[in-house]
Amino acid sequence: MPTTDELHAADQEHAVAIAELKAKIEGHEEAIERHDRHLFKLDEIVSTLRESVAKVATKDDIVELRKDIGEKFDKQLTDAQNAVPGKFAAIFAGGGLVIAAIEMFLHIHG
């Protein structure tokens, strides 16, 4: 039958062995987490590649895009042309106010 000292020494050896195993397990957990992050990034890359392949434009897509761009350009050009008379009216109205102010000033001081 083992003595108390022998049982205590064996207990200490087991405690050291358990601590070593825990350290190894923690090291493996960190490696597994790194691999999980790496796999997640790879999954994202594969997903992006699949989306890119699925988004290859067809001839009809290009025609539709050109039509869209043409319509938007025409609308912007029309809006710009419609805005020009408004700008000129504002400039002339401002000029008229300046002239009226000058005439009033000259009339008062003249």
Short mmCIF file of C-alpha atoms in Angstrom, two decimals:
data_model
loop_
_atom_site.label_atom_id
_atom_site.label_comp_id
_atom_site.label_asym_id
_atom_site.label_seq_id
_atom_site.Cartn_x
_atom_site.Cartn_y
_atom_site.Cartn_z
CA MET A 1 0.00 0.00 0.00
CA PRO A 2 1.39 3.46 -0.98
CA THR A 3 2.31 5.91 1.70
CA THR A 4 0.82 9.35 2.05
CA ASP A 5 4.01 10.94 0.72
CA GLU A 6 3.92 8.67 -2.34
CA LEU A 7 0.27 9.53 -2.98
CA HIS A 8 1.05 13.24 -2.56
CA ALA A 9 4.00 12.98 -5.01
CA ALA A 10 1.80 11.15 -7.55
CA ASP A 11 -0.88 13.80 -7.09
CA GLN A 12 1.70 16.52 -7.81
CA GLU A 13 2.84 14.68 -10.97
CA HIS A 14 -0.76 14.41 -12.13
CA ALA A 15 -1.34 18.12 -11.45
CA VAL A 16 1.73 19.01 -13.56
CA ALA A 17 0.60 16.66 -16.35
CA ILE A 18 -2.92 18.14 -16.29
CA ALA A 19 -1.50 21.68 -16.48
CA GLU A 20 0.66 20.67 -19.47
CA LEU A 21 -2.37 19.14 -21.22
CA LYS A 22 -4.41 22.29 -20.60
CA ALA A 23 -1.64 24.42 -22.09
CA LYS A 24 -1.51 22.19 -25.18
CA ILE A 25 -5.30 22.31 -25.55
CA GLU A 26 -5.29 26.11 -25.31
CA GLY A 27 -2.57 26.23 -27.98
CA HIS A 28 -4.67 24.01 -30.22
CA GLU A 29 -7.76 26.16 -29.62
CA GLU A 30 -5.85 29.25 -30.79
CA ALA A 31 -4.66 27.41 -33.90
CA ILE A 32 -8.21 26.20 -34.60
CA GLU A 33 -9.53 29.77 -34.24
CA ARG A 34 -6.86 31.03 -36.70
CA HIS A 35 -7.81 28.28 -39.16
CA ASP A 36 -11.51 29.12 -38.74
CA ARG A 37 -10.82 32.78 -39.55
CA HIS A 38 -8.76 31.74 -42.56
CA LEU A 39 -11.50 29.40 -43.80
CA PHE A 40 -14.09 32.16 -43.33
CA LYS A 41 -11.99 34.52 -45.49
CA LEU A 42 -11.63 31.82 -48.13
CA ASP A 43 -15.41 31.29 -48.11
CA GLU A 44 -15.92 35.04 -48.61
CA ILE A 45 -13.46 35.06 -51.52
CA VAL A 46 -15.17 32.09 -53.18
CA SER A 47 -18.56 33.75 -52.70
CA THR A 48 -17.28 36.99 -54.26
CA LEU A 49 -15.82 35.08 -57.20
CA ARG A 50 -19.12 33.26 -57.75
CA GLU A 51 -21.00 36.58 -57.72
CA SER A 52 -18.50 38.08 -60.17
CA VAL A 53 -18.89 35.17 -62.55
CA ALA A 54 -22.67 35.46 -62.29
CA LYS A 55 -22.50 39.18 -63.09
CA VAL A 56 -20.82 38.86 -66.48
CA ALA A 57 -22.65 41.31 -68.71
CA THR A 58 -24.50 40.05 -71.75
CA LYS A 59 -24.98 42.00 -74.97
CA ASP A 60 -28.52 42.90 -73.85
CA ASP A 61 -27.14 44.21 -70.53
CA ILE A 62 -24.74 46.50 -72.37
CA VAL A 63 -27.50 47.79 -74.68
CA GLU A 64 -29.71 48.49 -71.64
CA LEU A 65 -26.85 50.27 -69.88
CA ARG A 66 -26.17 52.46 -72.91
CA LYS A 67 -29.87 53.30 -73.11
CA ASP A 68 -29.91 54.23 -69.40
CA ILE A 69 -26.83 56.43 -69.74
CA GLY A 70 -28.24 58.11 -72.85
CA GLU A 71 -31.54 58.90 -71.12
CA LYS A 72 -29.81 60.32 -68.05
CA PHE A 73 -27.47 62.43 -70.20
CA ASP A 74 -30.41 63.80 -72.20
CA LYS A 75 -32.28 64.67 -68.98
CA GLN A 76 -29.25 66.45 -67.51
CA LEU A 77 -28.73 68.38 -70.74
CA THR A 78 -32.42 69.37 -70.82
CA ASP A 79 -32.30 70.45 -67.18
CA ALA A 80 -29.19 72.53 -67.85
CA GLN A 81 -30.80 74.22 -70.86
CA ASN A 82 -33.96 74.96 -68.89
CA ALA A 83 -31.91 76.49 -66.07
CA VAL A 84 -30.12 79.01 -68.35
CA PRO A 85 -33.11 81.39 -68.85
CA GLY A 86 -33.70 81.43 -65.10
CA LYS A 87 -30.10 82.42 -64.48
CA PHE A 88 -30.27 85.24 -67.01
CA ALA A 89 -33.53 86.52 -65.50
CA ALA A 90 -31.95 86.55 -62.05
CA ILE A 91 -28.88 88.42 -63.34
CA PHE A 92 -30.99 91.04 -65.12
CA ALA A 93 -33.24 91.48 -62.07
CA GLY A 94 -30.17 91.95 -59.85
CA GLY A 95 -28.69 94.41 -62.36
CA GLY A 96 -31.97 96.35 -62.42
CA LEU A 97 -31.92 96.65 -58.62
CA VAL A 98 -28.33 97.93 -58.69
CA ILE A 99 -29.21 100.51 -61.36
CA ALA A 100 -32.28 101.62 -59.40
CA ALA A 101 -30.16 101.99 -56.25
CA ILE A 102 -27.57 104.07 -58.12
CA GLU A 103 -30.27 106.30 -59.62
CA MET A 104 -31.84 106.79 -56.18
CA PHE A 105 -28.43 107.63 -54.69
CA LEU A 106 -27.72 110.14 -57.48
CA HIS A 107 -31.19 111.66 -57.15
CA ILE A 108 -30.77 112.13 -53.39
CA HIS A 109 -27.18 113.48 -53.55
CA GLY A 110 -27.37 115.13 -56.95
#
